[in-house]
Each structure stands twice: as structure tokens, then as C-alpha cells.
JSON list of C-alpha atoms in Angstrom, two decimals:
[
{"chain": "A", "resi": 10, "resn": "VAL", "atom": "CA", "xyz": [-17.28, -0.63, -2.90]},
{"chain": "A", "resi": 11, "resn": "GLU", "atom": "CA", "xyz": [-20.55, -1.79, -4.44]},
{"chain": "A", "resi": 12, "resn": "LYS", "atom": "CA", "xyz": [-21.85, 1.79, -4.36]},
{"chain": "A", "resi": 13, "resn": "ILE", "atom": "CA", "xyz": [-18.73, 3.03, -6.16]},
{"chain": "A", "resi": 14, "resn": "VAL", "atom": "CA", "xyz": [-19.03, 0.34, -8.84]},
{"chain": "A", "resi": 15, "resn": "ASN", "atom": "CA", "xyz": [-22.75, 0.93, -9.40]},
{"chain": "A", "resi": 16, "resn": "ASN", "atom": "CA", "xyz": [-22.36, 4.72, -9.62]},
{"chain": "A", "resi": 17, "resn": "ASN", "atom": "CA", "xyz": [-20.05, 4.41, -12.68]},
{"chain": "A", "resi": 18, "resn": "ILE", "atom": "CA", "xyz": [-17.66, 6.98, -11.29]},
{"chain": "A", "resi": 19, "resn": "VAL", "atom": "CA", "xyz": [-15.26, 8.58, -13.77]},
{"chain": "A", "resi": 20, "resn": "PHE", "atom": "CA", "xyz": [-11.83, 7.28, -12.84]},
{"chain": "A", "resi": 21, "resn": "HIS", "atom": "CA", "xyz": [-8.29, 8.52, -13.14]},
{"chain": "A", "resi": 22, "resn": "ASN", "atom": "CA", "xyz": [-6.20, 7.03, -15.90]},
{"chain": "A", "resi": 23, "resn": "LEU", "atom": "CA", "xyz": [-3.53, 5.14, -13.96]},
{"chain": "A", "resi": 24, "resn": "GLN", "atom": "CA", "xyz": [-1.90, 4.06, -17.21]},
{"chain": "A", "resi": 25, "resn": "ASN", "atom": "CA", "xyz": [-0.77, 7.63, -17.90]},
{"chain": "A", "resi": 26, "resn": "ILE", "atom": "CA", "xyz": [1.21, 8.86, -14.90]},
{"chain": "A", "resi": 27, "resn": "THR", "atom": "CA", "xyz": [4.34, 10.98, -14.93]},
{"chain": "A", "resi": 28, "resn": "PHE", "atom": "CA", "xyz": [6.60, 10.73, -11.90]},
{"chain": "A", "resi": 29, "resn": "GLY", "atom": "CA", "xyz": [10.13, 9.99, -10.71]},
{"chain": "A", "resi": 30, "resn": "TRP", "atom": "CA", "xyz": [12.14, 8.76, -7.75]},
{"chain": "A", "resi": 31, "resn": "HIS", "atom": "CA", "xyz": [11.06, 11.76, -5.68]},
{"chain": "A", "resi": 32, "resn": "THR", "atom": "CA", "xyz": [7.51, 10.42, -5.96]},
{"chain": "A", "resi": 33, "resn": "VAL", "atom": "CA", "xyz": [8.48, 7.33, -3.98]},
{"chain": "A", "resi": 34, "resn": "THR", "atom": "CA", "xyz": [10.45, 9.20, -1.34]},
{"chain": "A", "resi": 35, "resn": "ASP", "atom": "CA", "xyz": [7.59, 11.67, -0.91]},
{"chain": "A", "resi": 36, "resn": "LEU", "atom": "CA", "xyz": [4.86, 9.07, -0.62]},
{"chain": "A", "resi": 37, "resn": "ILE", "atom": "CA", "xyz": [6.37, 6.17, 1.33]},
{"chain": "A", "resi": 38, "resn": "PRO", "atom": "CA", "xyz": [6.30, 7.75, 4.83]},
{"chain": "A", "resi": 39, "resn": "ILE", "atom": "CA", "xyz": [2.79, 9.07, 4.14]},
{"chain": "A", "resi": 40, "resn": "VAL", "atom": "CA", "xyz": [1.38, 5.81, 2.81]},
{"chain": "A", "resi": 41, "resn": "PHE", "atom": "CA", "xyz": [3.09, 3.69, 5.48]},
{"chain": "A", "resi": 42, "resn": "PRO", "atom": "CA", "xyz": [3.15, 5.72, 8.70]},
{"chain": "A", "resi": 43, "resn": "ILE", "atom": "CA", "xyz": [5.13, 4.18, 11.57]},
{"chain": "A", "resi": 44, "resn": "PHE", "atom": "CA", "xyz": [3.35, 4.45, 14.91]},
{"chain": "A", "resi": 45, "resn": "CYS", "atom": "CA", "xyz": [5.21, 4.80, 18.19]},
{"chain": "A", "resi": 46, "resn": "SER", "atom": "CA", "xyz": [4.59, 5.95, 21.77]},
{"chain": "A", "resi": 47, "resn": "GLU", "atom": "CA", "xyz": [6.52, 6.06, 25.02]},
{"chain": "A", "resi": 48, "resn": "LYS", "atom": "CA", "xyz": [4.40, 3.20, 26.35]},
{"chain": "A", "resi": 49, "resn": "ALA", "atom": "CA", "xyz": [5.00, 1.10, 23.24]},
{"chain": "A", "resi": 50, "resn": "LEU", "atom": "CA", "xyz": [8.77, 1.61, 23.56]},
{"chain": "A", "resi": 51, "resn": "GLU", "atom": "CA", "xyz": [8.62, -0.08, 26.97]},
{"chain": "A", "resi": 52, "resn": "ASP", "atom": "CA", "xyz": [7.83, -3.27, 25.04]},
{"chain": "A", "resi": 53, "resn": "ILE", "atom": "CA", "xyz": [11.24, -4.67, 24.06]},
{"chain": "A", "resi": 54, "resn": "ASP", "atom": "CA", "xyz": [9.83, -6.60, 21.08]},
{"chain": "A", "resi": 55, "resn": "PHE", "atom": "CA", "xyz": [8.06, -3.51, 19.76]},
{"chain": "A", "resi": 56, "resn": "LYS", "atom": "CA", "xyz": [11.29, -1.54, 20.15]},
{"chain": "A", "resi": 57, "resn": "LYS", "atom": "CA", "xyz": [13.24, -4.10, 18.08]},
{"chain": "A", "resi": 58, "resn": "ALA", "atom": "CA", "xyz": [10.56, -4.21, 15.39]},
{"chain": "A", "resi": 59, "resn": "HIS", "atom": "CA", "xyz": [10.33, -0.43, 15.33]},
{"chain": "A", "resi": 60, "resn": "GLU", "atom": "CA", "xyz": [14.05, -0.15, 14.55]},
{"chain": "A", "resi": 61, "resn": "HIS", "atom": "CA", "xyz": [13.73, -2.72, 11.75]},
{"chain": "A", "resi": 62, "resn": "ASN", "atom": "CA", "xyz": [10.71, -0.83, 10.44]},
{"chain": "A", "resi": 63, "resn": "LYS", "atom": "CA", "xyz": [12.58, 2.49, 10.31]},
{"chain": "A", "resi": 64, "resn": "ASN", "atom": "CA", "xyz": [15.52, 0.81, 8.58]},
{"chain": "A", "resi": 65, "resn": "ILE", "atom": "CA", "xyz": [13.19, -0.67, 5.95]},
{"chain": "A", "resi": 66, "resn": "LEU", "atom": "CA", "xyz": [11.84, 2.78, 5.06]},
{"chain": "A", "resi": 67, "resn": "LYS", "atom": "CA", "xyz": [15.35, 4.28, 5.07]},
{"chain": "A", "resi": 68, "resn": "SER", "atom": "CA", "xyz": [16.56, 1.58, 2.66]},
{"chain": "A", "resi": 69, "resn": "ILE", "atom": "CA", "xyz": [13.64, 2.26, 0.33]},
{"chain": "A", "resi": 70, "resn": "ASP", "atom": "CA", "xyz": [14.35, 5.98, 0.48]},
{"chain": "A", "resi": 71, "resn": "SER", "atom": "CA", "xyz": [18.01, 5.39, -0.42]},
{"chain": "A", "resi": 72, "resn": "GLY", "atom": "CA", "xyz": [17.06, 3.11, -3.31]},
{"chain": "A", "resi": 73, "resn": "GLU", "atom": "CA", "xyz": [18.95, 0.15, -1.91]},
{"chain": "A", "resi": 74, "resn": "GLY", "atom": "CA", "xyz": [15.90, -1.83, -0.77]},
{"chain": "A", "resi": 75, "resn": "SER", "atom": "CA", "xyz": [15.59, -4.18, 2.19]},
{"chain": "A", "resi": 76, "resn": "THR", "atom": "CA", "xyz": [16.18, -7.92, 2.25]},
{"chain": "A", "resi": 77, "resn": "HIS", "atom": "CA", "xyz": [13.32, -10.27, 2.98]},
{"chain": "A", "resi": 78, "resn": "GLU", "atom": "CA", "xyz": [15.20, -11.29, 6.12]},
{"chain": "A", "resi": 79, "resn": "THR", "atom": "CA", "xyz": [14.87, -7.73, 7.47]},
{"chain": "A", "resi": 80, "resn": "PHE", "atom": "CA", "xyz": [11.16, -7.78, 6.74]},
{"chain": "A", "resi": 81, "resn": "TYR", "atom": "CA", "xyz": [10.75, -11.16, 8.45]},
{"chain": "A", "resi": 82, "resn": "ALA", "atom": "CA", "xyz": [12.71, -10.04, 11.52]},
{"chain": "A", "resi": 83, "resn": "CYS", "atom": "CA", "xyz": [10.50, -6.96, 11.76]},
{"chain": "A", "resi": 84, "resn": "ILE", "atom": "CA", "xyz": [7.30, -8.99, 11.37]},
{"chain": "A", "resi": 85, "resn": "ASP", "atom": "CA", "xyz": [8.41, -11.60, 13.91]},
{"chain": "A", "resi": 86, "resn": "SER", "atom": "CA", "xyz": [9.17, -8.98, 16.56]},
{"chain": "A", "resi": 87, "resn": "TYR", "atom": "CA", "xyz": [5.89, -7.17, 15.98]},
{"chain": "A", "resi": 88, "resn": "ALA", "atom": "CA", "xyz": [4.02, -10.50, 16.16]},
{"chain": "A", "resi": 89, "resn": "THR", "atom": "CA", "xyz": [5.71, -11.37, 19.47]},
{"chain": "A", "resi": 90, "resn": "SER", "atom": "CA", "xyz": [4.82, -7.94, 20.81]},
{"chain": "A", "resi": 91, "resn": "ILE", "atom": "CA", "xyz": [1.18, -8.47, 19.84]},
{"chain": "A", "resi": 92, "resn": "GLU", "atom": "CA", "xyz": [1.07, -11.96, 21.33]},
{"chain": "A", "resi": 93, "resn": "ASN", "atom": "CA", "xyz": [2.73, -11.02, 24.62]},
{"chain": "A", "resi": 94, "resn": "LEU", "atom": "CA", "xyz": [1.53, -7.49, 25.35]},
{"chain": "A", "resi": 95, "resn": "HIS", "atom": "CA", "xyz": [-1.06, -6.73, 22.66]},
{"chain": "A", "resi": 96, "resn": "THR", "atom": "CA", "xyz": [0.78, -3.49, 21.88]},
{"chain": "A", "resi": 97, "resn": "ILE", "atom": "CA", "xyz": [-1.65, -1.64, 19.61]},
{"chain": "A", "resi": 98, "resn": "GLU", "atom": "CA", "xyz": [1.11, 0.19, 17.70]},
{"chain": "A", "resi": 99, "resn": "SER", "atom": "CA", "xyz": [2.54, -3.21, 16.77]},
{"chain": "A", "resi": 100, "resn": "ILE", "atom": "CA", "xyz": [-0.78, -4.22, 15.22]},
{"chain": "A", "resi": 101, "resn": "ALA", "atom": "CA", "xyz": [-0.95, -1.05, 13.12]},
{"chain": "A", "resi": 102, "resn": "ASN", "atom": "CA", "xyz": [2.70, -1.25, 12.08]},
{"chain": "A", "resi": 103, "resn": "ILE", "atom": "CA", "xyz": [2.70, -4.94, 11.18]},
{"chain": "A", "resi": 104, "resn": "LEU", "atom": "CA", "xyz": [-0.14, -4.29, 8.75]},
{"chain": "A", "resi": 105, "resn": "GLY", "atom": "CA", "xyz": [1.98, -1.73, 6.92]},
{"chain": "A", "resi": 106, "resn": "VAL", "atom": "CA", "xyz": [5.05, -3.96, 6.83]},
{"chain": "A", "resi": 107, "resn": "LEU", "atom": "CA", "xyz": [3.04, -6.94, 5.56]},
{"chain": "A", "resi": 108, "resn": "LEU", "atom": "CA", "xyz": [1.52, -4.79, 2.81]},
{"chain": "A", "resi": 109, "resn": "MET", "atom": "CA", "xyz": [4.97, -3.61, 1.71]},
{"chain": "A", "resi": 110, "resn": "LEU", "atom": "CA", "xyz": [6.32, -7.16, 1.70]},
{"chain": "A", "resi": 111, "resn": "TYR", "atom": "CA", "xyz": [3.44, -8.89, -0.07]},
{"chain": "A", "resi": 112, "resn": "SER", "atom": "CA", "xyz": [3.00, -6.15, -2.65]},
{"chain": "A", "resi": 113, "resn": "SER", "atom": "CA", "xyz": [6.60, -6.91, -3.66]},
{"chain": "A", "resi": 114, "resn": "PHE", "atom": "CA", "xyz": [5.67, -10.59, -4.03]},
{"chain": "A", "resi": 115, "resn": "ILE", "atom": "CA", "xyz": [2.93, -9.78, -6.57]},
{"chain": "A", "resi": 116, "resn": "ALA", "atom": "CA", "xyz": [5.11, -7.40, -8.61]},
{"chain": "A", "resi": 117, "resn": "ASP", "atom": "CA", "xyz": [4.62, -8.20, -12.30]},
{"chain": "A", "resi": 118, "resn": "GLU", "atom": "CA", "xyz": [6.68, -7.14, -15.30]},
{"chain": "A", "resi": 119, "resn": "ASN", "atom": "CA", "xyz": [5.00, -3.74, -15.37]},
{"chain": "A", "resi": 120, "resn": "ASP", "atom": "CA", "xyz": [5.83, -3.10, -11.71]},
{"chain": "A", "resi": 121, "resn": "ILE", "atom": "CA", "xyz": [9.45, -4.16, -12.26]},
{"chain": "A", "resi": 122, "resn": "ASN", "atom": "CA", "xyz": [9.74, -1.87, -15.29]},
{"chain": "A", "resi": 123, "resn": "VAL", "atom": "CA", "xyz": [8.37, 1.03, -13.25]},
{"chain": "A", "resi": 124, "resn": "TYR", "atom": "CA", "xyz": [10.84, 0.37, -10.42]},
{"chain": "A", "resi": 125, "resn": "GLU", "atom": "CA", "xyz": [13.85, 0.06, -12.74]},
{"chain": "A", "resi": 126, "resn": "THR", "atom": "CA", "xyz": [12.90, 3.24, -14.55]},
{"chain": "A", "resi": 127, "resn": "MET", "atom": "CA", "xyz": [12.45, 5.06, -11.25]},
{"chain": "A", "resi": 128, "resn": "GLN", "atom": "CA", "xyz": [15.94, 3.94, -10.27]},
{"chain": "A", "resi": 129, "resn": "LYS", "atom": "CA", "xyz": [17.24, 5.60, -13.44]},
{"chain": "A", "resi": 130, "resn": "SER", "atom": "CA", "xyz": [15.27, 8.75, -12.68]},
{"chain": "A", "resi": 131, "resn": "LYS", "atom": "CA", "xyz": [16.95, 8.89, -9.28]},
{"chain": "A", "resi": 132, "resn": "SER", "atom": "CA", "xyz": [20.37, 9.37, -10.88]},
{"chain": "A", "resi": 133, "resn": "THR", "atom": "CA", "xyz": [19.23, 11.56, -13.79]},
{"chain": "A", "resi": 134, "resn": "GLY", "atom": "CA", "xyz": [16.64, 13.64, -11.91]},
{"chain": "A", "resi": 135, "resn": "ARG", "atom": "CA", "xyz": [14.25, 13.22, -14.83]},
{"chain": "A", "resi": 136, "resn": "ASN", "atom": "CA", "xyz": [10.62, 12.13, -14.54]},
{"chain": "A", "resi": 137, "resn": "PHE", "atom": "CA", "xyz": [9.05, 9.46, -16.75]},
{"chain": "A", "resi": 138, "resn": "ASN", "atom": "CA", "xyz": [5.65, 8.39, -18.01]},
{"chain": "A", "resi": 139, "resn": "ASN", "atom": "CA", "xyz": [4.58, 4.81, -17.34]},
{"chain": "A", "resi": 140, "resn": "LYS", "atom": "CA", "xyz": [2.36, 4.39, -20.42]},
{"chain": "A", "resi": 141, "resn": "SER", "atom": "CA", "xyz": [5.45, 3.84, -22.59]},
{"chain": "A", "resi": 142, "resn": "PHE", "atom": "CA", "xyz": [6.13, 0.34, -21.28]},
{"chain": "A", "resi": 143, "resn": "LEU", "atom": "CA", "xyz": [2.95, -1.06, -19.74]},
{"chain": "A", "resi": 144, "resn": "LYS", "atom": "CA", "xyz": [1.90, -4.46, -21.09]},
{"chain": "A", "resi": 145, "resn": "ASN", "atom": "CA", "xyz": [-0.97, -6.87, -20.57]},
{"chain": "A", "resi": 146, "resn": "ILE", "atom": "CA", "xyz": [-0.46, -9.47, -17.83]},
{"chain": "A", "resi": 147, "resn": "THR", "atom": "CA", "xyz": [-1.07, -13.10, -18.80]},
{"chain": "A", "resi": 148, "resn": "PRO", "atom": "CA", "xyz": [-3.69, -15.26, -17.00]},
{"chain": "A", "resi": 149, "resn": "GLU", "atom": "CA", "xyz": [-0.87, -17.42, -15.63]},
{"chain": "A", "resi": 150, "resn": "GLU", "atom": "CA", "xyz": [0.88, -14.40, -14.12]},
{"chain": "A", "resi": 151, "resn": "ASN", "atom": "CA", "xyz": [-2.41, -13.21, -12.64]},
{"chain": "A", "resi": 152, "resn": "ASN", "atom": "CA", "xyz": [-3.13, -16.61, -11.06]},
{"chain": "A", "resi": 153, "resn": "GLU", "atom": "CA", "xyz": [0.28, -16.59, -9.38]},
{"chain": "A", "resi": 154, "resn": "LYS", "atom": "CA", "xyz": [-0.39, -13.09, -8.05]},
{"chain": "A", "resi": 155, "resn": "MET", "atom": "CA", "xyz": [-3.75, -14.15, -6.65]},
{"chain": "A", "resi": 156, "resn": "THR", "atom": "CA", "xyz": [-2.07, -16.96, -4.69]},
{"chain": "A", "resi": 157, "resn": "TYR", "atom": "CA", "xyz": [0.02, -14.38, -2.83]},
{"chain": "A", "resi": 158, "resn": "VAL", "atom": "CA", "xyz": [-2.95, -12.04, -2.44]},
{"chain": "A", "resi": 159, "resn": "GLN", "atom": "CA", "xyz": [-5.03, -14.77, -0.83]},
{"chain": "A", "resi": 160, "resn": "ALA", "atom": "CA", "xyz": [-2.19, -15.67, 1.55]},
{"chain": "A", "resi": 161, "resn": "PHE", "atom": "CA", "xyz": [-1.86, -11.98, 2.47]},
{"chain": "A", "resi": 162, "resn": "ILE", "atom": "CA", "xyz": [-5.60, -11.74, 3.17]},
{"chain": "A", "resi": 163, "resn": "GLU", "atom": "CA", "xyz": [-5.51, -14.76, 5.47]},
{"chain": "A", "resi": 164, "resn": "ILE", "atom": "CA", "xyz": [-2.51, -13.40, 7.41]},
{"chain": "A", "resi": 165, "resn": "THR", "atom": "CA", "xyz": [-3.75, -9.82, 7.81]},
{"chain": "A", "resi": 166, "resn": "THR", "atom": "CA", "xyz": [-7.46, -10.40, 8.50]},
{"chain": "A", "resi": 167, "resn": "PRO", "atom": "CA", "xyz": [-6.97, -11.22, 12.23]},
{"chain": "A", "resi": 168, "resn": "PHE", "atom": "CA", "xyz": [-4.85, -8.06, 12.70]},
{"chain": "A", "resi": 169, "resn": "ILE", "atom": "CA", "xyz": [-7.44, -5.92, 10.91]},
{"chain": "A", "resi": 170, "resn": "GLN", "atom": "CA", "xyz": [-10.16, -7.36, 13.15]},
{"chain": "A", "resi": 171, "resn": "MET", "atom": "CA", "xyz": [-8.04, -6.57, 16.23]},
{"chain": "A", "resi": 172, "resn": "ILE", "atom": "CA", "xyz": [-7.49, -2.95, 15.31]},
{"chain": "A", "resi": 173, "resn": "LYS", "atom": "CA", "xyz": [-11.14, -2.37, 14.38]},
{"chain": "A", "resi": 174, "resn": "LYS", "atom": "CA", "xyz": [-12.02, -3.17, 18.00]},
{"chain": "A", "resi": 175, "resn": "GLU", "atom": "CA", "xyz": [-10.00, -0.17, 19.18]},
{"chain": "A", "resi": 176, "resn": "SER", "atom": "CA", "xyz": [-12.21, 2.91, 18.76]},
{"chain": "A", "resi": 177, "resn": "GLU", "atom": "CA", "xyz": [-9.29, 5.35, 18.62]},
{"chain": "A", "resi": 178, "resn": "TRP", "atom": "CA", "xyz": [-7.79, 3.38, 15.71]},
{"chain": "A", "resi": 179, "resn": "ILE", "atom": "CA", "xyz": [-10.93, 3.04, 13.58]},
{"chain": "A", "resi": 180, "resn": "ASP", "atom": "CA", "xyz": [-9.83, 5.79, 11.16]},
{"chain": "A", "resi": 181, "resn": "PHE", "atom": "CA", "xyz": [-6.61, 3.91, 10.47]},
{"chain": "A", "resi": 182, "resn": "ALA", "atom": "CA", "xyz": [-8.56, 0.67, 9.97]},
{"chain": "A", "resi": 183, "resn": "TYR", "atom": "CA", "xyz": [-10.75, 2.31, 7.31]},
{"chain": "A", "resi": 184, "resn": "TYR", "atom": "CA", "xyz": [-7.72, 3.94, 5.69]},
{"chain": "A", "resi": 185, "resn": "TYR", "atom": "CA", "xyz": [-5.93, 0.59, 5.56]},
{"chain": "A", "resi": 186, "resn": "SER", "atom": "CA", "xyz": [-8.97, -1.06, 3.93]},
{"chain": "A", "resi": 187, "resn": "ALA", "atom": "CA", "xyz": [-8.84, 1.54, 1.14]},
{"chain": "A", "resi": 188, "resn": "LEU", "atom": "CA", "xyz": [-5.09, 1.05, 0.85]},
{"chain": "A", "resi": 189, "resn": "LEU", "atom": "CA", "xyz": [-5.60, -2.65, 0.14]},
{"chain": "A", "resi": 190, "resn": "TYR", "atom": "CA", "xyz": [-7.60, -1.78, -2.97]},
{"chain": "A", "resi": 191, "resn": "PHE", "atom": "CA", "xyz": [-5.06, 0.79, -4.09]},
{"chain": "A", "resi": 192, "resn": "PHE", "atom": "CA", "xyz": [-2.28, -1.80, -3.79]},
{"chain": "A", "resi": 193, "resn": "LYS", "atom": "CA", "xyz": [-4.38, -4.44, -5.54]},
{"chain": "A", "resi": 194, "resn": "MET", "atom": "CA", "xyz": [-4.30, -6.72, -2.49]},
{"chain": "A", "resi": 195, "resn": "VAL", "atom": "CA", "xyz": [-7.93, -7.85, -2.81]},
{"chain": "A", "resi": 196, "resn": "ASN", "atom": "CA", "xyz": [-9.39, -10.92, -4.48]},
{"chain": "A", "resi": 197, "resn": "ASN", "atom": "CA", "xyz": [-12.78, -9.93, -5.88]},
{"chain": "A", "resi": 198, "resn": "GLY", "atom": "CA", "xyz": [-12.72, -10.72, -9.60]},
{"chain": "A", "resi": 199, "resn": "TYR", "atom": "CA", "xyz": [-12.13, -7.13, -10.72]},
{"chain": "A", "resi": 200, "resn": "SER", "atom": "CA", "xyz": [-9.06, -5.98, -12.64]},
{"chain": "A", "resi": 201, "resn": "ASP", "atom": "CA", "xyz": [-6.04, -4.42, -10.93]},
{"chain": "A", "resi": 202, "resn": "ASP", "atom": "CA", "xyz": [-6.74, -1.04, -12.55]},
{"chain": "A", "resi": 203, "resn": "PHE", "atom": "CA", "xyz": [-10.35, -1.12, -11.41]},
{"chain": "A", "resi": 204, "resn": "ASN", "atom": "CA", "xyz": [-9.46, -2.06, -7.82]},
{"chain": "A", "resi": 205, "resn": "ARG", "atom": "CA", "xyz": [-6.84, 0.67, -7.64]},
{"chain": "A", "resi": 206, "resn": "GLU", "atom": "CA", "xyz": [-9.38, 3.21, -8.82]},
{"chain": "A", "resi": 207, "resn": "VAL", "atom": "CA", "xyz": [-11.87, 1.95, -6.22]},
{"chain": "A", "resi": 208, "resn": "GLY", "atom": "CA", "xyz": [-9.16, 2.47, -3.60]},
{"chain": "A", "resi": 209, "resn": "MET", "atom": "CA", "xyz": [-8.74, 6.08, -4.74]},
{"chain": "A", "resi": 210, "resn": "GLU", "atom": "CA", "xyz": [-12.48, 6.73, -4.53]},
{"chain": "A", "resi": 211, "resn": "MET", "atom": "CA", "xyz": [-12.59, 5.16, -1.07]},
{"chain": "A", "resi": 212, "resn": "MET", "atom": "CA", "xyz": [-9.73, 7.44, 0.00]},
{"chain": "A", "resi": 213, "resn": "LYS", "atom": "CA", "xyz": [-11.60, 10.50, -1.28]},
{"chain": "A", "resi": 214, "resn": "SER", "atom": "CA", "xyz": [-14.75, 9.47, 0.58]},
{"chain": "A", "resi": 215, "resn": "LEU", "atom": "CA", "xyz": [-12.77, 8.96, 3.80]},
{"chain": "A", "resi": 216, "resn": "ALA", "atom": "CA", "xyz": [-10.99, 12.31, 3.32]},
{"chain": "A", "resi": 217, "resn": "ASN", "atom": "CA", "xyz": [-14.39, 13.98, 2.99]},
{"chain": "A", "resi": 218, "resn": "LEU", "atom": "CA", "xyz": [-15.26, 12.41, 6.35]},
{"chain": "A", "resi": 219, "resn": "ASP", "atom": "CA", "xyz": [-12.15, 14.07, 7.82]},
{"chain": "A", "resi": 220, "resn": "ASN", "atom": "CA", "xyz": [-10.07, 10.89, 8.03]},
{"chain": "A", "resi": 221, "resn": "GLU", "atom": "CA", "xyz": [-6.58, 12.32, 8.62]},
{"chain": "A", "resi": 222, "resn": "TYR", "atom": "CA", "xyz": [-4.78, 9.33, 7.10]},
{"chain": "A", "resi": 223, "resn": "ALA", "atom": "CA", "xyz": [-6.82, 9.53, 3.90]},
{"chain": "A", "resi": 224, "resn": "LYS", "atom": "CA", "xyz": [-6.38, 13.31, 3.71]},
{"chain": "A", "resi": 225, "resn": "SER", "atom": "CA", "xyz": [-2.61, 12.92, 4.03]},
{"chain": "A", "resi": 226, "resn": "PHE", "atom": "CA", "xyz": [-2.68, 10.26, 1.29]},
{"chain": "A", "resi": 227, "resn": "ILE", "atom": "CA", "xyz": [-4.90, 12.15, -1.16]},
{"chain": "A", "resi": 228, "resn": "GLU", "atom": "CA", "xyz": [-3.07, 15.47, -1.36]},
{"chain": "A", "resi": 229, "resn": "PRO", "atom": "CA", "xyz": [0.32, 14.23, -2.66]},
{"chain": "A", "resi": 230, "resn": "THR", "atom": "CA", "xyz": [-1.05, 11.19, -4.53]},
{"chain": "A", "resi": 231, "resn": "ASP", "atom": "CA", "xyz": [-3.70, 13.06, -6.49]},
{"chain": "A", "resi": 232, "resn": "LYS", "atom": "CA", "xyz": [-1.20, 15.38, -8.15]},
{"chain": "A", "resi": 233, "resn": "TYR", "atom": "CA", "xyz": [0.52, 12.45, -9.88]},
{"chain": "A", "resi": 234, "resn": "LEU", "atom": "CA", "xyz": [-2.68, 11.15, -11.49]},
{"chain": "A", "resi": 235, "resn": "THR", "atom": "CA", "xyz": [-4.39, 12.40, -14.64]},
{"chain": "A", "resi": 236, "resn": "LEU", "atom": "CA", "xyz": [-7.97, 11.94, -15.79]},
{"chain": "A", "resi": 237, "resn": "ALA", "atom": "CA", "xyz": [-8.49, 9.71, -18.80]},
{"chain": "A", "resi": 238, "resn": "PRO", "atom": "CA", "xyz": [-9.42, 11.55, -22.04]},
{"chain": "A", "resi": 239, "resn": "ASP", "atom": "CA", "xyz": [-13.08, 12.54, -22.37]},
{"chain": "A", "resi": 240, "resn": "GLY", "atom": "CA", "xyz": [-14.02, 11.11, -19.00]},
{"chain": "A", "resi": 241, "resn": "GLU", "atom": "CA", "xyz": [-13.08, 7.60, -20.08]},
{"chain": "A", "resi": 242, "resn": "LYS", "atom": "CA", "xyz": [-13.91, 4.96, -17.47]},
{"chain": "A", "resi": 243, "resn": "LEU", "atom": "CA", "xyz": [-11.82, 1.96, -16.47]},
{"chain": "A", "resi": 244, "resn": "HIS", "atom": "CA", "xyz": [-14.02, -1.11, -16.52]},
{"chain": "A", "resi": 245, "resn": "ASN", "atom": "CA", "xyz": [-13.81, -4.34, -14.54]},
{"chain": "A", "resi": 246, "resn": "SER", "atom": "CA", "xyz": [-12.57, -7.40, -16.39]}
]
């Protein structure tokens, strides 16, 4: 991250993106892969959580959305699976579910406007550009967001440490670390735009190292982003 910041990389302009409901349905299963195996399915708690997890993604795809209760039931079953049998797929999946849940907690007015407009695009089939309604977020709103971000960090850190100990899962661990920046779930003093851009640069670096998760993320995501005029750079606040 420090290397990216110090190199003054030219960033994408994330305040000028054109996309629609199809963007969400295309990206969700790529961004939040659900892991499963025959061995994992022998774990009854994993199996319950896995069903909840699939239903969460289906509800997002349909535009209906999931209740917090469904998220909590999913998280509880994954957590029990981890505690009782240390099922590795539960560790990977709970990280994705927690990121989906907590990113909804920090949704500000801009995020809500984007979601509502995407809902309209679902019925009309038309794309939209987000620069038409983005607004500055107040310090009070940002402080509230940071409270949720810090809680998320404290909850997920033990799971991230667990999965980093599994050599065959290290690529996912690095991918997830980049994803946290992209979803603005870090508390480092930089602006949301800057952190999201750092996440994109981390993804590109991982993709260049043949990280399959990052490669799957970059290809569809990159086509929705446009470079800022004249190589404009997004600066930290």
C-alpha cells in the first residue's frame, strides 16, 4: 500500500462510472465466491450456512435483498462450523458474508442513491452514470462509518489470520485484503476514493502474479471504470 501511495499512480475516476443492474448481477458471484467441497458438506453447520449463503446471493440477484436475520443465521452457522470442526471453507465464506453485511452498514447517501438508481435500471434496462448525484459526505457521517469499519476489522482479523496459515488459501487471503480496500473497509486516514483506488491497484498487482481471484475480479470490473481526464489523480484527504 505504501509503495502504491508513494509511486503516485494514475488512478481511475470512480466518480464517473456508467453501469446498471446487470453490473451487480455480473459481479456479485465473482467478487464473493462461495466455497464448497464434499468434505465440507459433511459438516452439518457448514451445510446450513452454505444454504443461507446461496440464498443471500440469490436475493441480491433478484433485487429483493436479504434480511439481516438471514445474514446473522448464516454467520452463526459458519462460526459454529469453524469452532467445532475448523472447516476451512467456512472461514473463507464467513469473510465474504461479513464484508457484504458490514459494507451495507456503512452505506452513505451516495451508496443509497446508487442502489436506488440501479433498481430503476433493472426495470428499464437502461444504464446510468453515478457522477450525476454524488455528494460530499459530512464528517459526522464519516465518523459513524468508521465505527462500523473498526468493528468489522476486529471481527474479521482472527479469521484472516486463520486462513493465512493455510498455504493453499494464501491467494484468497491476499485477494480478500485487496477487496477490503476496494470496499472501503479499512481505517487508515485516507479517503474512501483513495482506498478504493488502492484496492484496484492491489488487485492488478495480484493479477500480474497470477492470482486467480484477482484475475477474475479485474476483467469484468475494469470495463466499468474510466480514467480521469488528463491523468488526473485522486488524492488522500
